[in-house]
Amino acid sequence: DAGVIQSPRHEVTEMGQEVTLRCKPISGHDYLFWYRQTMMRGLELLIYFNNNVPIDDSGMPEDRFSAKMPNASFSTLKIQPSEPRDSAVYFCASSPFSPGIEQYFGPGTRLTVT
Amino acid sequence: GENVEQHPSTLSVQEGDSAVIKCTYSDSASNYFPWYKQELGKGPQLIIDIRSNVGEKKDQRIAVTLNKTAKHFSLHITETQPEDSAVYFCAASIGGGANSKLTFGKGITLSVRP
């Protein structure tokens, strides 16, 4: 079975540009999560969805970040405008049962903002 | 909220030896404790998990033990191999709840010397 799929795997952009990260969760999983990983902060939960509905976005750093899940097989995380401090690895994860159990992570998108 | 800590931050062992990685948590209501392995350039991979109604769980060379009274749990890897070298994350949650979230530790870097 295919795991969580993320694209692109690497993204390099200039400050001020819009960045869109994409995720396809595991089929049948009701929960989708967006995380950010940095050396300083570790893994941070940004937002999660249940059945395509955003449930908790308290981890979204600021209004420059937005996330959508138009259907059960696709989600996007958008940063507009991007800043150098947004440089990090962004992971998408999905879970079949509950937001607190058995999360399966994608390979991540490494974002570099110059 | 929950606080998960891992000690030590790095661990080096000789190939064939055992490795033990420890985590502590703060919320006595937590009842689900997964371990993730993250190899360089990849996303965290769920390798084993334990629920609070059991004290130990094994899967081939890895095992996890839980001490609810002391609020700590440990990952045991026997007969370590170079491919076990990775960053290992522990996490905790009040699993099963509609609003539960995984709280991750900062990670431990395990190096297995050939």
mmCIF file of C-alpha atoms in Angstrom:
data_model
loop_
_atom_site.group_PDB
_atom_site.id
_atom_site.type_symbol
_atom_site.label_atom_id
_atom_site.label_comp_id
_atom_site.label_asym_id
_atom_site.label_seq_id
_atom_site.Cartn_x
_atom_site.Cartn_y
_atom_site.Cartn_z
ATOM 1 C CA ASP A 1 0.000 0.000 0.000
ATOM 2 C CA ALA A 2 1.148 3.492 -0.743
ATOM 3 C CA GLY A 3 2.045 5.574 2.248
ATOM 4 C CA VAL A 4 1.556 9.296 2.678
ATOM 5 C CA ILE A 5 2.718 11.112 -0.443
ATOM 6 C CA GLN A 6 4.132 14.629 -0.371
ATOM 7 C CA SER A 7 5.271 16.951 -3.105
ATOM 8 C CA PRO A 8 7.566 18.563 -3.858
ATOM 9 C CA ARG A 9 10.344 16.870 -1.888
ATOM 10 C CA HIS A 10 12.512 19.969 -2.052
ATOM 11 C CA GLU A 11 11.549 23.574 -2.594
ATOM 12 C CA VAL A 12 13.848 26.557 -2.817
ATOM 13 C CA THR A 13 12.234 29.958 -3.123
ATOM 14 C CA GLU A 14 12.978 33.603 -2.549
ATOM 15 C CA MET A 15 11.595 35.619 0.312
ATOM 16 C CA GLY A 16 8.186 37.031 -0.489
ATOM 17 C CA GLN A 17 7.179 34.267 -2.866
ATOM 18 C CA GLU A 18 4.174 32.006 -2.359
ATOM 19 C CA VAL A 19 4.879 28.384 -1.532
ATOM 20 C CA THR A 20 2.402 25.517 -1.787
ATOM 21 C CA LEU A 21 3.086 22.115 -0.293
ATOM 22 C CA ARG A 22 0.924 19.136 -1.213
ATOM 23 C CA CYS A 23 -0.100 15.942 0.554
ATOM 24 C CA LYS A 24 -2.026 12.793 -0.259
ATOM 25 C CA PRO A 25 -2.918 10.851 2.898
ATOM 26 C CA ILE A 26 -3.234 7.086 3.190
ATOM 27 C CA SER A 27 -6.557 5.989 1.740
ATOM 28 C CA GLY A 28 -9.191 5.474 4.404
ATOM 29 C CA HIS A 29 -7.492 7.594 7.036
ATOM 30 C CA ASP A 30 -9.842 10.148 8.546
ATOM 31 C CA TYR A 31 -7.214 12.428 10.094
ATOM 32 C CA LEU A 32 -4.562 14.505 8.363
ATOM 33 C CA PHE A 33 -1.830 16.488 10.080
ATOM 34 C CA TRP A 34 0.715 19.079 9.029
ATOM 35 C CA TYR A 35 3.948 19.289 11.065
ATOM 36 C CA ARG A 36 7.052 21.444 10.836
ATOM 37 C CA GLN A 37 10.459 20.152 11.945
ATOM 38 C CA THR A 38 13.446 22.323 12.826
ATOM 39 C CA MET A 39 16.547 21.694 14.893
ATOM 40 C CA MET A 40 15.538 24.332 17.402
ATOM 41 C CA ARG A 41 11.880 23.443 17.904
ATOM 42 C CA GLY A 42 11.720 19.782 16.926
ATOM 43 C CA LEU A 43 8.396 18.523 15.566
ATOM 44 C CA GLU A 44 5.600 21.080 15.797
ATOM 45 C CA LEU A 45 1.985 20.338 14.959
ATOM 46 C CA LEU A 46 0.635 23.119 12.760
ATOM 47 C CA ILE A 47 -2.917 21.989 12.003
ATOM 48 C CA TYR A 48 -4.994 18.864 11.688
ATOM 49 C CA PHE A 49 -8.154 17.868 9.834
ATOM 50 C CA ASN A 50 -10.855 15.308 10.541
ATOM 51 C CA ASN A 51 -12.872 14.209 7.531
ATOM 52 C CA ASN A 52 -11.585 17.231 5.582
ATOM 53 C CA VAL A 53 -12.625 19.706 8.289
ATOM 54 C CA PRO A 54 -9.933 21.728 10.130
ATOM 55 C CA ILE A 55 -10.158 20.875 13.817
ATOM 56 C CA ASP A 56 -7.193 22.576 15.465
ATOM 57 C CA ASP A 57 -5.059 25.244 13.807
ATOM 58 C CA SER A 58 -3.581 26.636 17.009
ATOM 59 C CA GLY A 59 -0.093 25.678 15.852
ATOM 60 C CA MET A 60 -0.192 27.735 12.670
ATOM 61 C CA PRO A 61 2.482 30.365 13.270
ATOM 62 C CA GLU A 62 0.716 33.330 11.706
ATOM 63 C CA ASP A 63 -1.673 34.477 9.044
ATOM 64 C CA ARG A 64 0.889 33.860 6.345
ATOM 65 C CA PHE A 65 0.180 30.156 6.741
ATOM 66 C CA SER A 66 -3.025 28.528 5.496
ATOM 67 C CA ALA A 67 -4.097 24.938 4.930
ATOM 68 C CA LYS A 68 -6.944 23.360 3.018
ATOM 69 C CA MET A 69 -8.323 19.891 2.474
ATOM 70 C CA PRO A 70 -10.791 20.020 -0.414
ATOM 71 C CA ASN A 71 -11.324 16.257 -0.401
ATOM 72 C CA ALA A 72 -10.295 13.111 1.431
ATOM 73 C CA SER A 73 -7.262 12.483 -0.762
ATOM 74 C CA PHE A 74 -5.620 15.903 -0.986
ATOM 75 C CA SER A 75 -4.416 18.691 1.250
ATOM 76 C CA THR A 76 -2.289 21.791 0.753
ATOM 77 C CA LEU A 77 -0.239 23.984 3.068
ATOM 78 C CA LYS A 78 0.387 27.445 1.680
ATOM 79 C CA ILE A 79 2.808 30.107 2.884
ATOM 80 C CA GLN A 80 2.296 33.577 1.467
ATOM 81 C CA PRO A 81 4.531 35.534 1.612
ATOM 82 C CA SER A 82 7.386 33.235 2.582
ATOM 83 C CA GLU A 83 10.211 34.353 4.895
ATOM 84 C CA PRO A 84 13.680 32.875 5.595
ATOM 85 C CA ARG A 85 12.526 31.757 9.061
ATOM 86 C CA ASP A 86 10.002 29.457 7.389
ATOM 87 C CA SER A 87 12.879 27.280 6.219
ATOM 88 C CA ALA A 88 12.247 23.827 7.680
ATOM 89 C CA VAL A 89 11.086 20.334 6.783
ATOM 90 C CA TYR A 90 7.311 20.099 6.551
ATOM 91 C CA PHE A 91 5.677 16.746 7.143
ATOM 92 C CA CYS A 92 2.209 15.546 6.410
ATOM 93 C CA ALA A 93 0.849 12.617 8.424
ATOM 94 C CA SER A 94 -2.404 10.695 8.507
ATOM 95 C CA SER A 95 -4.175 8.551 11.076
ATOM 96 C CA PRO A 96 -7.060 6.086 10.732
ATOM 97 C CA PHE A 97 -8.704 6.214 14.134
ATOM 98 C CA SER A 98 -8.024 9.222 16.298
ATOM 99 C CA PRO A 99 -5.757 12.270 16.234
ATOM 100 C CA GLY A 100 -3.709 10.846 19.087
ATOM 101 C CA ILE A 101 -3.045 7.319 17.792
ATOM 102 C CA GLU A 102 -1.003 5.736 14.982
ATOM 103 C CA GLN A 103 0.103 8.658 12.894
ATOM 104 C CA TYR A 104 1.923 7.727 9.691
ATOM 105 C CA PHE A 105 4.257 10.316 8.239
ATOM 106 C CA GLY A 106 5.140 11.198 4.685
ATOM 107 C CA PRO A 107 8.723 11.751 3.464
ATOM 108 C CA GLY A 108 8.522 15.500 4.007
ATOM 109 C CA THR A 109 9.196 18.625 1.970
ATOM 110 C CA ARG A 110 12.433 20.460 2.675
ATOM 111 C CA LEU A 111 11.731 24.168 2.229
ATOM 112 C CA THR A 112 14.500 26.702 1.882
ATOM 113 C CA VAL A 113 13.585 30.379 1.688
ATOM 114 C CA THR A 114 16.453 32.645 0.658
ATOM 115 C CA GLY B 1 -0.383 20.219 28.678
ATOM 116 C CA GLU B 2 1.723 17.128 28.209
ATOM 117 C CA ASN B 3 5.531 17.398 28.317
ATOM 118 C CA VAL B 4 7.703 14.594 26.943
ATOM 119 C CA GLU B 5 11.431 14.501 27.580
ATOM 120 C CA GLN B 6 14.093 12.171 26.219
ATOM 121 C CA HIS B 7 17.447 11.356 27.731
ATOM 122 C CA PRO B 8 20.203 11.218 26.705
ATOM 123 C CA SER B 9 20.203 13.330 23.524
ATOM 124 C CA THR B 10 22.785 11.101 21.866
ATOM 125 C CA LEU B 11 23.742 7.481 22.360
ATOM 126 C CA SER B 12 26.559 5.495 20.810
ATOM 127 C CA VAL B 13 26.815 1.717 21.049
ATOM 128 C CA GLN B 14 28.944 -1.010 19.534
ATOM 129 C CA GLU B 15 27.324 -3.198 16.915
ATOM 130 C CA GLY B 16 25.770 -6.221 18.572
ATOM 131 C CA ASP B 17 25.259 -4.487 21.930
ATOM 132 C CA SER B 18 21.887 -3.438 23.310
ATOM 133 C CA ALA B 19 20.602 0.133 23.357
ATOM 134 C CA VAL B 20 18.067 1.596 25.762
ATOM 135 C CA ILE B 21 16.405 4.968 25.135
ATOM 136 C CA LYS B 22 14.298 6.507 27.863
ATOM 137 C CA CYS B 23 11.417 8.973 27.875
ATOM 138 C CA THR B 24 9.460 10.642 30.644
ATOM 139 C CA TYR B 25 6.024 12.207 30.407
ATOM 140 C CA SER B 26 4.138 14.548 32.678
ATOM 141 C CA ASP B 27 0.406 13.914 32.176
ATOM 142 C CA SER B 28 -0.777 10.886 34.146
ATOM 143 C CA ALA B 29 -3.828 10.692 31.858
ATOM 144 C CA SER B 30 -1.667 9.789 28.857
ATOM 145 C CA ASN B 31 -2.296 6.211 27.764
ATOM 146 C CA TYR B 32 -0.685 5.792 24.335
ATOM 147 C CA PHE B 33 3.090 5.817 23.797
ATOM 148 C CA PRO B 34 4.558 5.342 20.295
ATOM 149 C CA TRP B 35 8.175 5.297 19.181
ATOM 150 C CA TYR B 36 9.287 6.666 15.821
ATOM 151 C CA LYS B 37 12.526 6.115 13.915
ATOM 152 C CA GLN B 38 13.708 8.846 11.565
ATOM 153 C CA GLU B 39 16.517 8.129 9.131
ATOM 154 C CA LEU B 40 18.363 10.919 7.376
ATOM 155 C CA GLY B 41 16.215 12.579 4.733
ATOM 156 C CA LYS B 42 13.110 10.577 5.608
ATOM 157 C CA GLY B 43 9.952 11.050 7.612
ATOM 158 C CA PRO B 44 9.441 9.566 11.090
ATOM 159 C CA GLN B 45 8.448 5.914 10.883
ATOM 160 C CA LEU B 46 6.231 4.328 13.542
ATOM 161 C CA ILE B 47 8.160 1.287 14.791
ATOM 162 C CA ILE B 48 6.329 0.228 17.943
ATOM 163 C CA ASP B 49 3.732 1.538 20.345
ATOM 164 C CA ILE B 50 2.308 0.604 23.717
ATOM 165 C CA ARG B 51 -0.887 1.365 25.547
ATOM 166 C CA SER B 52 -1.132 1.889 29.278
ATOM 167 C CA ASN B 53 -2.952 -1.371 29.919
ATOM 168 C CA VAL B 54 0.236 -3.361 29.225
ATOM 169 C CA GLY B 55 3.706 -3.070 30.712
ATOM 170 C CA GLU B 56 5.800 -4.421 27.856
ATOM 171 C CA LYS B 57 5.543 -5.108 24.144
ATOM 172 C CA LYS B 58 8.058 -6.837 21.877
ATOM 173 C CA ASP B 59 8.569 -7.004 18.131
ATOM 174 C CA GLN B 60 11.633 -8.959 17.055
ATOM 175 C CA ARG B 61 14.695 -6.994 18.219
ATOM 176 C CA ILE B 62 12.787 -4.066 19.678
ATOM 177 C CA ALA B 63 10.709 -3.816 22.820
ATOM 178 C CA VAL B 64 9.039 -1.041 24.765
ATOM 179 C CA THR B 65 8.449 -1.018 28.506
ATOM 180 C CA LEU B 66 6.147 1.294 30.438
ATOM 181 C CA ASN B 67 6.224 2.335 34.078
ATOM 182 C CA LYS B 68 3.016 4.267 34.730
ATOM 183 C CA THR B 69 3.848 4.986 38.348
ATOM 184 C CA ALA B 70 7.103 6.666 37.461
ATOM 185 C CA LYS B 71 5.682 8.055 34.214
ATOM 186 C CA HIS B 72 8.456 6.822 32.008
ATOM 187 C CA PHE B 73 8.791 4.402 29.111
ATOM 188 C CA SER B 74 11.804 2.972 27.313
ATOM 189 C CA LEU B 75 12.755 1.579 23.923
ATOM 190 C CA HIS B 76 15.048 -1.453 23.993
ATOM 191 C CA ILE B 77 16.955 -2.530 20.884
ATOM 192 C CA THR B 78 18.897 -5.787 21.110
ATOM 193 C CA GLU B 79 21.707 -6.990 18.831
ATOM 194 C CA THR B 80 22.091 -3.531 17.327
ATOM 195 C CA GLN B 81 23.056 -3.195 13.684
ATOM 196 C CA PRO B 82 24.456 -0.218 11.725
ATOM 197 C CA GLU B 83 21.044 0.253 10.093
ATOM 198 C CA ASP B 84 19.596 1.001 13.528
ATOM 199 C CA SER B 85 21.506 4.294 13.443
ATOM 200 C CA ALA B 86 18.859 7.023 13.308
ATOM 201 C CA VAL B 87 17.003 9.594 15.398
ATOM 202 C CA TYR B 88 14.396 8.040 17.664
ATOM 203 C CA PHE B 89 11.391 10.014 18.887
ATOM 204 C CA CYS B 90 9.040 9.064 21.678
ATOM 205 C CA ALA B 91 5.582 10.553 22.037
ATOM 206 C CA ALA B 92 2.580 10.428 24.328
ATOM 207 C CA SER B 93 -1.126 11.119 24.043
ATOM 208 C CA ILE B 94 -4.457 10.538 25.691
ATOM 209 C CA GLY B 95 -5.223 8.205 22.838
ATOM 210 C CA GLY B 96 -8.678 7.648 21.450
ATOM 211 C CA GLY B 97 -10.141 10.988 22.397
ATOM 212 C CA ALA B 98 -11.603 13.175 19.688
ATOM 213 C CA ASN B 99 -9.254 15.996 20.590
ATOM 214 C CA SER B 100 -6.176 14.022 21.612
ATOM 215 C CA LYS B 101 -2.807 15.013 20.187
ATOM 216 C CA LEU B 102 0.601 13.393 20.115
ATOM 217 C CA THR B 103 3.262 15.263 22.048
ATOM 218 C CA PHE B 104 6.750 14.412 20.799
ATOM 219 C CA GLY B 105 10.078 14.429 22.568
ATOM 220 C CA LYS B 106 13.068 16.196 21.026
ATOM 221 C CA GLY B 107 14.610 12.992 19.744
ATOM 222 C CA ILE B 108 17.710 10.932 20.501
ATOM 223 C CA THR B 109 20.425 10.257 17.940
ATOM 224 C CA LEU B 110 21.540 6.630 18.095
ATOM 225 C CA SER B 111 24.844 5.726 16.484
ATOM 226 C CA VAL B 112 25.809 2.076 16.082
ATOM 227 C CA ARG B 113 29.563 1.638 15.605
ATOM 228 C CA PRO B 114 30.522 -1.202 13.255
#
